[in-house]
């Protein structure tokens, strides 16, 4: 049985991260992000949203509820406009795909470690218990 140090595990994690960074999903995400950064209208809308969000914080602080509602409505309008730009839709889709890949890797690691712990302690993989229960009647 091999024993690994935290340093060994972190090195393997870095190796895995490099492999993930070289996937089609991440490559598409990087290209989409570059296009977003170069898209003038997208950048204008993002800047307006950020400005309005700062304004909204101030309005909320000073309890200007009607002005806050109007500002929030403008933010929602701009967000809708942004979300309807095909490039933004592609970017968000690629972001979701990268997140799904990372979540899948995380779940696989977690499930495999849990299964190894259960198996090494003589537990029941189907029940997810690490030891045989003294209360079990063997059924």
mmCIF file of C-alpha atoms in Angstrom:
data_model
loop_
_atom_site.group_PDB
_atom_site.id
_atom_site.type_symbol
_atom_site.label_atom_id
_atom_site.label_comp_id
_atom_site.label_asym_id
_atom_site.label_seq_id
_atom_site.Cartn_x
_atom_site.Cartn_y
_atom_site.Cartn_z
ATOM 1 C CA UNK A 1 0.000 0.000 0.000
ATOM 2 C CA UNK A 2 1.443 3.369 -1.028
ATOM 3 C CA UNK A 3 1.301 6.410 1.173
ATOM 4 C CA UNK A 4 1.181 9.831 -0.418
ATOM 5 C CA UNK A 5 1.970 13.170 1.164
ATOM 6 C CA UNK A 6 -0.099 16.323 0.782
ATOM 7 C CA UNK A 7 2.703 17.613 -1.433
ATOM 8 C CA UNK A 8 2.379 14.552 -3.714
ATOM 9 C CA UNK A 9 -1.377 15.069 -3.943
ATOM 10 C CA UNK A 10 -0.992 18.791 -4.691
ATOM 11 C CA UNK A 11 1.503 18.001 -7.465
ATOM 12 C CA UNK A 12 -0.980 15.551 -8.985
ATOM 13 C CA UNK A 13 -3.739 18.164 -8.647
ATOM 14 C CA UNK A 14 -1.586 20.684 -10.522
ATOM 15 C CA UNK A 15 -0.928 18.099 -13.252
ATOM 16 C CA UNK A 16 -4.667 17.437 -13.532
ATOM 17 C CA UNK A 17 -5.359 21.205 -13.626
ATOM 18 C CA UNK A 18 -2.926 21.568 -16.520
ATOM 19 C CA UNK A 19 -4.727 18.785 -18.388
ATOM 20 C CA UNK A 20 -8.103 20.409 -17.733
ATOM 21 C CA UNK A 21 -6.729 23.751 -18.951
ATOM 22 C CA UNK A 22 -5.862 22.013 -22.241
ATOM 23 C CA UNK A 23 -9.382 20.690 -22.909
ATOM 24 C CA UNK A 24 -11.660 21.820 -25.739
ATOM 25 C CA UNK A 25 -14.085 23.278 -23.182
ATOM 26 C CA UNK A 26 -11.471 25.554 -21.623
ATOM 27 C CA UNK A 27 -10.043 26.499 -25.001
ATOM 28 C CA UNK A 28 -13.487 27.554 -26.253
ATOM 29 C CA UNK A 29 -14.075 29.496 -23.025
ATOM 30 C CA UNK A 30 -10.793 31.406 -23.420
ATOM 31 C CA UNK A 31 -11.592 32.295 -27.032
ATOM 32 C CA UNK A 32 -15.111 33.423 -26.104
ATOM 33 C CA UNK A 33 -13.761 35.555 -23.264
ATOM 34 C CA UNK A 34 -11.308 37.267 -25.612
ATOM 35 C CA UNK A 35 -14.146 38.039 -28.019
ATOM 36 C CA UNK A 36 -16.280 39.399 -25.159
ATOM 37 C CA UNK A 37 -13.424 41.662 -24.074
ATOM 38 C CA UNK A 38 -13.050 42.989 -27.629
ATOM 39 C CA UNK A 39 -16.777 43.497 -28.235
ATOM 40 C CA UNK A 40 -17.453 47.230 -27.819
ATOM 41 C CA UNK A 41 -21.234 47.006 -27.229
ATOM 42 C CA UNK A 42 -20.809 44.269 -24.633
ATOM 43 C CA UNK A 43 -18.207 46.327 -22.789
ATOM 44 C CA UNK A 44 -20.447 49.419 -22.900
ATOM 45 C CA UNK A 45 -23.366 47.509 -21.406
ATOM 46 C CA UNK A 46 -21.173 45.948 -18.701
ATOM 47 C CA UNK A 47 -19.797 49.389 -17.782
ATOM 48 C CA UNK A 48 -23.338 50.834 -17.557
ATOM 49 C CA UNK A 49 -24.490 47.931 -15.384
ATOM 50 C CA UNK A 50 -21.534 48.381 -13.013
ATOM 51 C CA UNK A 51 -22.193 52.110 -12.769
ATOM 52 C CA UNK A 52 -25.887 51.550 -12.079
ATOM 53 C CA UNK A 53 -25.059 48.897 -9.465
ATOM 54 C CA UNK A 54 -22.905 51.431 -7.592
ATOM 55 C CA UNK A 55 -25.727 53.953 -7.870
ATOM 56 C CA UNK A 56 -28.161 51.341 -6.523
ATOM 57 C CA UNK A 57 -25.973 50.732 -3.474
ATOM 58 C CA UNK A 58 -26.028 54.449 -2.684
ATOM 59 C CA UNK A 59 -29.757 54.712 -3.246
ATOM 60 C CA UNK A 60 -30.376 51.761 -0.967
ATOM 61 C CA UNK A 61 -28.138 53.291 1.710
ATOM 62 C CA UNK A 62 -30.100 56.547 1.602
ATOM 63 C CA UNK A 63 -33.416 54.639 1.402
ATOM 64 C CA UNK A 64 -34.458 56.173 -1.925
ATOM 65 C CA UNK A 65 -36.823 53.313 -2.742
ATOM 66 C CA UNK A 66 -38.463 54.729 -5.882
ATOM 67 C CA UNK A 67 -35.164 55.756 -7.437
ATOM 68 C CA UNK A 68 -33.720 52.367 -6.444
ATOM 69 C CA UNK A 69 -36.566 50.572 -8.192
ATOM 70 C CA UNK A 70 -36.019 52.625 -11.362
ATOM 71 C CA UNK A 71 -32.287 51.903 -11.249
ATOM 72 C CA UNK A 72 -32.897 48.189 -10.688
ATOM 73 C CA UNK A 73 -35.275 48.194 -13.668
ATOM 74 C CA UNK A 74 -32.567 49.812 -15.852
ATOM 75 C CA UNK A 75 -30.082 47.172 -14.668
ATOM 76 C CA UNK A 76 -32.543 44.396 -15.553
ATOM 77 C CA UNK A 77 -33.130 45.925 -19.004
ATOM 78 C CA UNK A 78 -29.412 46.138 -19.700
ATOM 79 C CA UNK A 79 -28.871 42.606 -18.383
ATOM 80 C CA UNK A 80 -31.581 41.332 -20.740
ATOM 81 C CA UNK A 81 -29.968 43.174 -23.652
ATOM 82 C CA UNK A 82 -26.602 41.675 -22.728
ATOM 83 C CA UNK A 83 -28.051 38.178 -22.395
ATOM 84 C CA UNK A 84 -29.584 38.414 -25.870
ATOM 85 C CA UNK A 85 -26.250 38.989 -27.587
ATOM 86 C CA UNK A 86 -25.265 35.655 -29.221
ATOM 87 C CA UNK A 87 -21.619 36.034 -28.203
ATOM 88 C CA UNK A 88 -22.629 36.439 -24.564
ATOM 89 C CA UNK A 89 -24.863 33.372 -24.822
ATOM 90 C CA UNK A 90 -21.939 31.349 -26.211
ATOM 91 C CA UNK A 91 -19.678 32.640 -23.445
ATOM 92 C CA UNK A 92 -22.163 31.695 -20.722
ATOM 93 C CA UNK A 93 -22.639 28.259 -22.288
ATOM 94 C CA UNK A 94 -18.887 27.669 -22.375
ATOM 95 C CA UNK A 95 -18.622 28.852 -18.767
ATOM 96 C CA UNK A 96 -21.282 26.300 -17.786
ATOM 97 C CA UNK A 97 -19.447 23.523 -19.614
ATOM 98 C CA UNK A 98 -16.153 24.311 -17.861
ATOM 99 C CA UNK A 99 -17.947 24.426 -14.488
ATOM 100 C CA UNK A 100 -19.631 21.084 -15.237
ATOM 101 C CA UNK A 101 -16.249 19.542 -16.075
ATOM 102 C CA UNK A 102 -14.738 20.834 -12.820
ATOM 103 C CA UNK A 103 -17.761 19.622 -10.839
ATOM 104 C CA UNK A 104 -17.526 16.209 -12.498
ATOM 105 C CA UNK A 105 -13.832 15.925 -11.545
ATOM 106 C CA UNK A 106 -14.573 17.022 -7.976
ATOM 107 C CA UNK A 107 -17.443 14.519 -7.629
ATOM 108 C CA UNK A 108 -15.351 11.702 -9.088
ATOM 109 C CA UNK A 109 -12.542 12.373 -6.604
ATOM 110 C CA UNK A 110 -14.947 12.608 -3.678
ATOM 111 C CA UNK A 111 -16.869 9.456 -4.621
ATOM 112 C CA UNK A 112 -13.695 7.454 -5.256
ATOM 113 C CA UNK A 113 -12.141 8.465 -1.920
ATOM 114 C CA UNK A 114 -15.381 7.608 -0.103
ATOM 115 C CA UNK A 115 -15.595 4.225 -1.844
ATOM 116 C CA UNK A 116 -11.940 3.430 -0.992
ATOM 117 C CA UNK A 117 -12.554 4.323 2.662
ATOM 118 C CA UNK A 118 -15.646 2.113 2.814
ATOM 119 C CA UNK A 119 -13.861 -0.799 1.137
ATOM 120 C CA UNK A 120 -10.742 -0.512 3.315
ATOM 121 C CA UNK A 121 -12.785 -0.545 6.526
ATOM 122 C CA UNK A 122 -14.848 -3.569 5.538
ATOM 123 C CA UNK A 123 -17.927 -1.449 5.092
ATOM 124 C CA UNK A 124 -20.889 -1.767 2.789
ATOM 125 C CA UNK A 125 -20.527 0.213 -0.441
ATOM 126 C CA UNK A 126 -24.243 -0.089 -1.245
ATOM 127 C CA UNK A 127 -25.297 1.270 2.139
ATOM 128 C CA UNK A 128 -22.439 3.778 2.299
ATOM 129 C CA UNK A 129 -21.376 2.623 5.765
ATOM 130 C CA UNK A 130 -17.746 2.226 6.813
ATOM 131 C CA UNK A 131 -18.202 -0.712 9.166
ATOM 132 C CA UNK A 132 -20.661 -3.516 9.495
ATOM 133 C CA UNK A 133 -23.332 -2.464 11.924
ATOM 134 C CA UNK A 134 -23.535 -4.529 15.125
ATOM 135 C CA UNK A 135 -27.288 -3.946 14.957
ATOM 136 C CA UNK A 136 -27.647 -5.562 11.537
ATOM 137 C CA UNK A 137 -29.268 -8.974 11.490
ATOM 138 C CA UNK A 138 -27.339 -9.992 8.395
ATOM 139 C CA UNK A 139 -30.172 -9.330 5.921
#
